[in-house]
JSON list of C-alpha atoms in Angstrom, two decimals:
[
{"chain": "A", "resi": 1421, "resn": "TRP", "atom": "CA", "xyz": [-15.76, -19.30, -47.67]},
{"chain": "A", "resi": 1422, "resn": "THR", "atom": "CA", "xyz": [-17.95, -20.40, -45.00]},
{"chain": "A", "resi": 1423, "resn": "THR", "atom": "CA", "xyz": [-19.39, -23.95, -44.31]},
{"chain": "A", "resi": 1424, "resn": "SER", "atom": "CA", "xyz": [-22.78, -24.04, -44.69]},
{"chain": "A", "resi": 1425, "resn": "PRO", "atom": "CA", "xyz": [-24.75, -26.57, -42.18]},
{"chain": "A", "resi": 1426, "resn": "ALA", "atom": "CA", "xyz": [-26.83, -27.67, -44.63]},
{"chain": "A", "resi": 1427, "resn": "THR", "atom": "CA", "xyz": [-26.34, -30.62, -46.66]},
{"chain": "A", "resi": 1428, "resn": "MET", "atom": "CA", "xyz": [-27.83, -31.91, -49.65]},
{"chain": "A", "resi": 1429, "resn": "GLY", "atom": "CA", "xyz": [-30.56, -34.70, -49.52]},
{"chain": "A", "resi": 1430, "resn": "THR", "atom": "CA", "xyz": [-28.46, -36.69, -52.03]},
{"chain": "A", "resi": 1431, "resn": "ALA", "atom": "CA", "xyz": [-24.74, -36.68, -51.62]},
{"chain": "A", "resi": 1432, "resn": "ARG", "atom": "CA", "xyz": [-22.90, -36.70, -55.23]},
{"chain": "A", "resi": 1433, "resn": "TYR", "atom": "CA", "xyz": [-20.28, -35.20, -57.71]},
{"chain": "A", "resi": 1434, "resn": "GLN", "atom": "CA", "xyz": [-19.79, -34.14, -61.24]},
{"chain": "A", "resi": 1435, "resn": "LEU", "atom": "CA", "xyz": [-23.40, -32.17, -61.10]},
{"chain": "A", "resi": 1436, "resn": "GLY", "atom": "CA", "xyz": [-24.78, -29.32, -62.76]},
{"chain": "A", "resi": 1437, "resn": "SER", "atom": "CA", "xyz": [-25.80, -26.26, -61.12]},
{"chain": "A", "resi": 1438, "resn": "ALA", "atom": "CA", "xyz": [-27.37, -22.54, -61.85]},
{"chain": "A", "resi": 1439, "resn": "GLY", "atom": "CA", "xyz": [-28.59, -19.69, -59.91]},
{"chain": "A", "resi": 1440, "resn": "THR", "atom": "CA", "xyz": [-27.38, -17.42, -57.01]},
{"chain": "A", "resi": 1441, "resn": "GLN", "atom": "CA", "xyz": [-25.93, -17.74, -53.61]},
{"chain": "A", "resi": 1442, "resn": "THR", "atom": "CA", "xyz": [-29.16, -17.63, -51.88]},
{"chain": "A", "resi": 1443, "resn": "ALA", "atom": "CA", "xyz": [-31.33, -19.17, -54.52]},
{"chain": "A", "resi": 1444, "resn": "ALA", "atom": "CA", "xyz": [-29.20, -22.18, -56.25]},
{"chain": "A", "resi": 1445, "resn": "LEU", "atom": "CA", "xyz": [-30.10, -25.35, -57.86]},
{"chain": "A", "resi": 1446, "resn": "GLY", "atom": "CA", "xyz": [-28.19, -28.81, -57.96]},
{"chain": "A", "resi": 1447, "resn": "PHE", "atom": "CA", "xyz": [-29.07, -31.46, -60.28]},
{"chain": "A", "resi": 1448, "resn": "GLY", "atom": "CA", "xyz": [-27.94, -34.64, -61.88]},
{"chain": "A", "resi": 1449, "resn": "GLY", "atom": "CA", "xyz": [-24.50, -35.81, -60.74]},
{"chain": "A", "resi": 1450, "resn": "ILE", "atom": "CA", "xyz": [-22.86, -39.58, -59.52]},
{"chain": "A", "resi": 1451, "resn": "ALA", "atom": "CA", "xyz": [-22.83, -41.23, -56.46]},
{"chain": "A", "resi": 1452, "resn": "GLY", "atom": "CA", "xyz": [-22.38, -44.98, -57.16]},
{"chain": "A", "resi": 1453, "resn": "THR", "atom": "CA", "xyz": [-25.35, -44.60, -60.10]},
{"chain": "A", "resi": 1454, "resn": "VAL", "atom": "CA", "xyz": [-25.82, -41.63, -62.24]},
{"chain": "A", "resi": 1455, "resn": "LYS", "atom": "CA", "xyz": [-28.67, -39.42, -60.63]},
{"chain": "A", "resi": 1456, "resn": "ASN", "atom": "CA", "xyz": [-31.25, -37.12, -62.10]},
{"chain": "A", "resi": 1457, "resn": "ASN", "atom": "CA", "xyz": [-32.23, -35.97, -59.00]},
{"chain": "A", "resi": 1458, "resn": "THR", "atom": "CA", "xyz": [-32.52, -31.78, -58.30]},
{"chain": "A", "resi": 1459, "resn": "GLU", "atom": "CA", "xyz": [-32.41, -29.96, -55.16]},
{"chain": "A", "resi": 1460, "resn": "SER", "atom": "CA", "xyz": [-32.72, -25.89, -54.47]},
{"chain": "A", "resi": 1461, "resn": "PHE", "atom": "CA", "xyz": [-30.82, -24.04, -51.78]},
{"chain": "A", "resi": 1462, "resn": "ASN", "atom": "CA", "xyz": [-32.68, -20.93, -50.07]},
{"chain": "A", "resi": 1463, "resn": "GLY", "atom": "CA", "xyz": [-29.71, -19.62, -48.48]},
{"chain": "A", "resi": 1464, "resn": "THR", "atom": "CA", "xyz": [-30.21, -21.82, -45.47]},
{"chain": "A", "resi": 1465, "resn": "SER", "atom": "CA", "xyz": [-31.38, -25.43, -46.53]},
{"chain": "A", "resi": 1466, "resn": "TRP", "atom": "CA", "xyz": [-31.87, -27.62, -49.41]},
{"chain": "A", "resi": 1467, "resn": "THR", "atom": "CA", "xyz": [-35.09, -29.06, -50.94]},
{"chain": "A", "resi": 1468, "resn": "ALA", "atom": "CA", "xyz": [-35.71, -31.76, -53.25]},
{"chain": "A", "resi": 1469, "resn": "GLY", "atom": "CA", "xyz": [-37.35, -30.61, -56.67]},
{"chain": "A", "resi": 1470, "resn": "GLY", "atom": "CA", "xyz": [-38.40, -32.46, -59.85]},
{"chain": "A", "resi": 1471, "resn": "ASN", "atom": "CA", "xyz": [-36.20, -35.10, -61.11]},
{"chain": "A", "resi": 1472, "resn": "LEU", "atom": "CA", "xyz": [-34.03, -34.54, -64.55]},
{"chain": "A", "resi": 1473, "resn": "ASN", "atom": "CA", "xyz": [-35.93, -36.44, -67.38]},
{"chain": "A", "resi": 1474, "resn": "THR", "atom": "CA", "xyz": [-32.55, -37.84, -68.47]},
{"chain": "A", "resi": 1475, "resn": "ALA", "atom": "CA", "xyz": [-30.12, -38.86, -65.59]},
{"chain": "A", "resi": 1476, "resn": "ARG", "atom": "CA", "xyz": [-26.21, -37.81, -66.20]},
{"chain": "A", "resi": 1477, "resn": "LEU", "atom": "CA", "xyz": [-23.37, -36.23, -64.84]},
{"chain": "A", "resi": 1478, "resn": "THR", "atom": "CA", "xyz": [-20.66, -33.76, -66.10]},
{"chain": "A", "resi": 1479, "resn": "LEU", "atom": "CA", "xyz": [-23.58, -31.92, -67.29]},
{"chain": "A", "resi": 1480, "resn": "ALA", "atom": "CA", "xyz": [-23.72, -27.64, -67.74]},
{"chain": "A", "resi": 1481, "resn": "GLY", "atom": "CA", "xyz": [-26.23, -25.66, -66.49]},
{"chain": "A", "resi": 1482, "resn": "VAL", "atom": "CA", "xyz": [-27.05, -22.11, -66.73]},
{"chain": "A", "resi": 1483, "resn": "GLY", "atom": "CA", "xyz": [-30.01, -19.69, -65.52]},
{"chain": "A", "resi": 1484, "resn": "LEU", "atom": "CA", "xyz": [-31.95, -19.21, -62.47]},
{"chain": "A", "resi": 1485, "resn": "GLN", "atom": "CA", "xyz": [-33.18, -21.79, -59.47]},
{"chain": "A", "resi": 1486, "resn": "THR", "atom": "CA", "xyz": [-37.01, -21.05, -60.97]},
{"chain": "A", "resi": 1487, "resn": "ALA", "atom": "CA", "xyz": [-35.59, -20.50, -64.80]},
{"chain": "A", "resi": 1488, "resn": "ALA", "atom": "CA", "xyz": [-32.90, -23.03, -65.58]},
{"chain": "A", "resi": 1489, "resn": "LEU", "atom": "CA", "xyz": [-31.27, -25.11, -68.48]},
{"chain": "A", "resi": 1490, "resn": "ALA", "atom": "CA", "xyz": [-29.35, -28.08, -68.02]},
{"chain": "A", "resi": 1491, "resn": "PHE", "atom": "CA", "xyz": [-27.59, -29.25, -71.29]},
{"chain": "A", "resi": 1492, "resn": "GLY", "atom": "CA", "xyz": [-24.85, -32.31, -72.26]},
{"chain": "A", "resi": 1493, "resn": "GLY", "atom": "CA", "xyz": [-23.46, -34.36, -69.53]},
{"chain": "A", "resi": 1494, "resn": "ASP", "atom": "CA", "xyz": [-22.69, -38.16, -69.92]},
{"chain": "A", "resi": 1495, "resn": "THR", "atom": "CA", "xyz": [-25.06, -40.99, -69.16]},
{"chain": "A", "resi": 1496, "resn": "ASN", "atom": "CA", "xyz": [-22.48, -43.17, -67.99]},
{"chain": "A", "resi": 1497, "resn": "VAL", "atom": "CA", "xyz": [-23.41, -45.95, -70.20]},
{"chain": "A", "resi": 1498, "resn": "PRO", "atom": "CA", "xyz": [-21.12, -44.63, -72.04]},
{"chain": "A", "resi": 1499, "resn": "ALA", "atom": "CA", "xyz": [-23.25, -42.23, -73.92]},
{"chain": "A", "resi": 1500, "resn": "PHE", "atom": "CA", "xyz": [-23.05, -38.52, -74.79]},
{"chain": "A", "resi": 1501, "resn": "PRO", "atom": "CA", "xyz": [-26.94, -37.67, -75.52]},
{"chain": "A", "resi": 1502, "resn": "GLY", "atom": "CA", "xyz": [-26.64, -33.93, -75.79]},
{"chain": "A", "resi": 1503, "resn": "ALA", "atom": "CA", "xyz": [-30.05, -33.88, -73.99]},
{"chain": "A", "resi": 1504, "resn": "ALA", "atom": "CA", "xyz": [-30.97, -30.45, -72.81]},
{"chain": "A", "resi": 1505, "resn": "GLU", "atom": "CA", "xyz": [-33.80, -29.50, -70.07]},
{"chain": "A", "resi": 1506, "resn": "SER", "atom": "CA", "xyz": [-35.60, -26.58, -69.21]},
{"chain": "A", "resi": 1507, "resn": "TYR", "atom": "CA", "xyz": [-36.86, -25.81, -65.77]},
{"chain": "A", "resi": 1508, "resn": "ASN", "atom": "CA", "xyz": [-39.37, -23.67, -64.44]},
{"chain": "A", "resi": 1509, "resn": "GLY", "atom": "CA", "xyz": [-38.51, -23.89, -60.16]},
{"chain": "A", "resi": 1510, "resn": "SER", "atom": "CA", "xyz": [-40.51, -27.41, -60.14]},
{"chain": "A", "resi": 1511, "resn": "THR", "atom": "CA", "xyz": [-40.65, -29.41, -63.24]},
{"chain": "A", "resi": 1512, "resn": "TRP", "atom": "CA", "xyz": [-37.70, -30.04, -66.31]},
{"chain": "A", "resi": 1513, "resn": "THR", "atom": "CA", "xyz": [-39.20, -30.16, -69.43]},
{"chain": "A", "resi": 1514, "resn": "SER", "atom": "CA", "xyz": [-37.16, -31.85, -72.54]},
{"chain": "A", "resi": 1515, "resn": "VAL", "atom": "CA", "xyz": [-36.14, -29.33, -75.15]},
{"chain": "A", "resi": 1516, "resn": "ALA", "atom": "CA", "xyz": [-34.04, -29.64, -78.31]},
{"chain": "A", "resi": 1517, "resn": "SER", "atom": "CA", "xyz": [-30.97, -31.28, -77.94]},
{"chain": "A", "resi": 1518, "resn": "MET", "atom": "CA", "xyz": [-27.38, -30.10, -78.61]},
{"chain": "A", "resi": 1519, "resn": "ASN", "atom": "CA", "xyz": [-26.12, -30.65, -82.12]},
{"chain": "A", "resi": 1520, "resn": "THR", "atom": "CA", "xyz": [-23.14, -32.68, -80.59]},
{"chain": "A", "resi": 1521, "resn": "GLY", "atom": "CA", "xyz": [-23.35, -34.26, -77.30]},
{"chain": "A", "resi": 1522, "resn": "ARG", "atom": "CA", "xyz": [-20.36, -34.06, -74.92]},
{"chain": "A", "resi": 1523, "resn": "SER", "atom": "CA", "xyz": [-19.70, -34.08, -71.23]},
{"chain": "A", "resi": 1524, "resn": "GLY", "atom": "CA", "xyz": [-17.47, -31.90, -68.99]},
{"chain": "A", "resi": 1525, "resn": "LEU", "atom": "CA", "xyz": [-18.58, -28.85, -70.76]},
{"chain": "A", "resi": 1526, "resn": "GLY", "atom": "CA", "xyz": [-18.78, -25.36, -70.07]},
{"chain": "A", "resi": 1527, "resn": "GLY", "atom": "CA", "xyz": [-22.07, -23.22, -70.13]},
{"chain": "A", "resi": 1528, "resn": "ALA", "atom": "CA", "xyz": [-22.82, -19.41, -69.75]},
{"chain": "A", "resi": 1529, "resn": "GLY", "atom": "CA", "xyz": [-26.18, -17.62, -69.97]},
{"chain": "A", "resi": 1530, "resn": "THR", "atom": "CA", "xyz": [-29.75, -17.90, -69.14]},
{"chain": "A", "resi": 1531, "resn": "GLN", "atom": "CA", "xyz": [-32.28, -20.26, -69.99]},
{"chain": "A", "resi": 1532, "resn": "THR", "atom": "CA", "xyz": [-33.28, -18.69, -73.34]},
{"chain": "A", "resi": 1533, "resn": "ALA", "atom": "CA", "xyz": [-29.52, -17.58, -74.30]},
{"chain": "A", "resi": 1534, "resn": "ALA", "atom": "CA", "xyz": [-26.97, -19.82, -73.59]},
{"chain": "A", "resi": 1535, "resn": "ILE", "atom": "CA", "xyz": [-23.80, -21.08, -74.86]},
{"chain": "A", "resi": 1536, "resn": "GLY", "atom": "CA", "xyz": [-22.30, -24.29, -74.38]},
{"chain": "A", "resi": 1537, "resn": "VAL", "atom": "CA", "xyz": [-18.62, -24.71, -74.84]},
{"chain": "A", "resi": 1538, "resn": "GLY", "atom": "CA", "xyz": [-15.93, -27.58, -75.46]},
{"chain": "A", "resi": 1539, "resn": "GLY", "atom": "CA", "xyz": [-16.27, -30.77, -73.44]},
{"chain": "A", "resi": 1540, "resn": "ALA", "atom": "CA", "xyz": [-15.85, -34.51, -74.60]},
{"chain": "A", "resi": 1541, "resn": "PRO", "atom": "CA", "xyz": [-17.49, -36.11, -77.11]},
{"chain": "A", "resi": 1542, "resn": "PRO", "atom": "CA", "xyz": [-14.76, -39.23, -77.49]},
{"chain": "A", "resi": 1543, "resn": "PRO", "atom": "CA", "xyz": [-12.40, -39.65, -78.25]},
{"chain": "A", "resi": 1544, "resn": "SER", "atom": "CA", "xyz": [-10.88, -36.44, -77.04]},
{"chain": "A", "resi": 1545, "resn": "SER", "atom": "CA", "xyz": [-11.61, -32.48, -75.64]},
{"chain": "A", "resi": 1546, "resn": "SER", "atom": "CA", "xyz": [-13.52, -30.43, -78.11]},
{"chain": "A", "resi": 1547, "resn": "SER", "atom": "CA", "xyz": [-13.61, -26.75, -78.88]},
{"chain": "A", "resi": 1548, "resn": "ALA", "atom": "CA", "xyz": [-16.74, -26.46, -80.24]},
{"chain": "A", "resi": 1549, "resn": "THR", "atom": "CA", "xyz": [-19.68, -23.63, -79.30]},
{"chain": "A", "resi": 1550, "resn": "GLU", "atom": "CA", "xyz": [-23.16, -24.00, -79.47]},
{"chain": "A", "resi": 1551, "resn": "SER", "atom": "CA", "xyz": [-25.67, -21.29, -78.86]},
{"chain": "A", "resi": 1552, "resn": "TRP", "atom": "CA", "xyz": [-29.23, -21.80, -77.69]},
{"chain": "A", "resi": 1553, "resn": "ASN", "atom": "CA", "xyz": [-31.90, -19.22, -78.45]},
{"chain": "A", "resi": 1554, "resn": "GLY", "atom": "CA", "xyz": [-34.63, -20.87, -76.50]},
{"chain": "A", "resi": 1555, "resn": "SER", "atom": "CA", "xyz": [-35.71, -23.17, -78.84]},
{"chain": "A", "resi": 1556, "resn": "SER", "atom": "CA", "xyz": [-32.94, -24.45, -80.73]},
{"chain": "A", "resi": 1557, "resn": "TRP", "atom": "CA", "xyz": [-29.03, -24.71, -80.71]},
{"chain": "A", "resi": 1558, "resn": "THR", "atom": "CA", "xyz": [-26.53, -23.62, -83.39]},
{"chain": "A", "resi": 1559, "resn": "THR", "atom": "CA", "xyz": [-23.30, -24.39, -83.86]},
{"chain": "A", "resi": 1560, "resn": "LEU", "atom": "CA", "xyz": [-20.90, -21.40, -84.14]},
{"chain": "A", "resi": 1561, "resn": "SER", "atom": "CA", "xyz": [-17.93, -20.60, -85.98]},
{"chain": "A", "resi": 1562, "resn": "ALA", "atom": "CA", "xyz": [-16.65, -19.35, -83.66]},
{"chain": "A", "resi": 1563, "resn": "THR", "atom": "CA", "xyz": [-14.34, -22.11, -81.39]},
{"chain": "A", "resi": 1564, "resn": "LEU", "atom": "CA", "xyz": [-12.38, -22.07, -78.28]},
{"chain": "A", "resi": 1565, "resn": "ASN", "atom": "CA", "xyz": [-8.93, -21.65, -78.99]},
{"chain": "A", "resi": 1566, "resn": "THR", "atom": "CA", "xyz": [-7.68, -24.39, -76.80]},
{"chain": "A", "resi": 1567, "resn": "ALA", "atom": "CA", "xyz": [-9.90, -27.58, -76.69]},
{"chain": "A", "resi": 1568, "resn": "ARG", "atom": "CA", "xyz": [-10.88, -28.36, -73.37]},
{"chain": "A", "resi": 1569, "resn": "GLN", "atom": "CA", "xyz": [-13.02, -30.29, -70.63]},
{"chain": "A", "resi": 1570, "resn": "LEU", "atom": "CA", "xyz": [-13.92, -29.84, -67.32]},
{"chain": "A", "resi": 1571, "resn": "MET", "atom": "CA", "xyz": [-13.26, -26.18, -67.32]},
{"chain": "A", "resi": 1572, "resn": "GLY", "atom": "CA", "xyz": [-14.98, -23.53, -65.18]},
{"chain": "A", "resi": 1573, "resn": "SER", "atom": "CA", "xyz": [-17.13, -21.00, -67.10]},
{"chain": "A", "resi": 1574, "resn": "ALA", "atom": "CA", "xyz": [-19.27, -17.91, -66.39]},
{"chain": "A", "resi": 1575, "resn": "GLY", "atom": "CA", "xyz": [-21.18, -14.94, -67.98]},
{"chain": "A", "resi": 1576, "resn": "THR", "atom": "CA", "xyz": [-23.43, -14.20, -70.75]},
{"chain": "A", "resi": 1577, "resn": "GLN", "atom": "CA", "xyz": [-24.21, -15.56, -74.53]},
{"chain": "A", "resi": 1578, "resn": "THR", "atom": "CA", "xyz": [-22.27, -12.92, -75.65]},
{"chain": "A", "resi": 1579, "resn": "TYR", "atom": "CA", "xyz": [-19.60, -12.42, -73.06]},
{"chain": "A", "resi": 1580, "resn": "ALA", "atom": "CA", "xyz": [-18.42, -15.17, -71.50]},
{"chain": "A", "resi": 1581, "resn": "ILE", "atom": "CA", "xyz": [-15.10, -16.82, -70.00]},
{"chain": "A", "resi": 1582, "resn": "VAL", "atom": "CA", "xyz": [-13.70, -20.09, -69.68]},
{"chain": "A", "resi": 1583, "resn": "PHE", "atom": "CA", "xyz": [-10.63, -20.90, -67.47]},
{"chain": "A", "resi": 1584, "resn": "GLY", "atom": "CA", "xyz": [-8.94, -24.37, -66.47]},
{"chain": "A", "resi": 1585, "resn": "GLY", "atom": "CA", "xyz": [-9.88, -27.85, -67.50]},
{"chain": "A", "resi": 1586, "resn": "GLY", "atom": "CA", "xyz": [-7.80, -29.61, -69.70]},
{"chain": "A", "resi": 1587, "resn": "GLU", "atom": "CA", "xyz": [-7.38, -32.90, -71.41]},
{"chain": "A", "resi": 1588, "resn": "PRO", "atom": "CA", "xyz": [-7.44, -35.34, -68.65]},
{"chain": "A", "resi": 1589, "resn": "PRO", "atom": "CA", "xyz": [-4.55, -36.01, -66.89]},
{"chain": "A", "resi": 1590, "resn": "SER", "atom": "CA", "xyz": [-3.11, -32.74, -68.06]},
{"chain": "A", "resi": 1591, "resn": "SER", "atom": "CA", "xyz": [-4.46, -29.36, -66.84]},
{"chain": "A", "resi": 1592, "resn": "LYS", "atom": "CA", "xyz": [-4.91, -25.98, -68.39]},
{"chain": "A", "resi": 1593, "resn": "GLY", "atom": "CA", "xyz": [-4.23, -22.46, -66.21]},
{"chain": "A", "resi": 1594, "resn": "THR", "atom": "CA", "xyz": [-5.38, -20.63, -69.07]},
{"chain": "A", "resi": 1595, "resn": "ALA", "atom": "CA", "xyz": [-8.80, -18.28, -69.71]},
{"chain": "A", "resi": 1596, "resn": "GLU", "atom": "CA", "xyz": [-10.18, -17.27, -72.88]}
]
């Protein structure tokens, strides 16, 4: 790891992300209040982008800097709206919401073919999996073996991995 001299315009944590090392996107998060800010990184510096329509934290993100999908999260009201938004590089557009709103979920895939897994609709962690086809969410019968939230995730809609996470305050080191 090398420290980047560039800092984000709006410092925050528990934000969503998408993209690559030299074309990244950070959105949402919290720093005192829940944010809807979006910033893009070009490998050298951060630039403000279009704001999310629904400010939230602990949301999932997939895709590229110019073709991303943000979904789930927590508005800190408390509410778990399941909102989903599509990004074209400058503007977020609201699309169909997830069937079950939750925060701290994992995501994998692209803007038009993604999955959302796990997370925490109250009162506890979930093992639920939903797939996105570019226009709607479908709840799948294939669920995580271990319900969890706040996990790492990577891959594609049909070949993904989730790792870590847990049911706070306990954590898991398992992957599936």
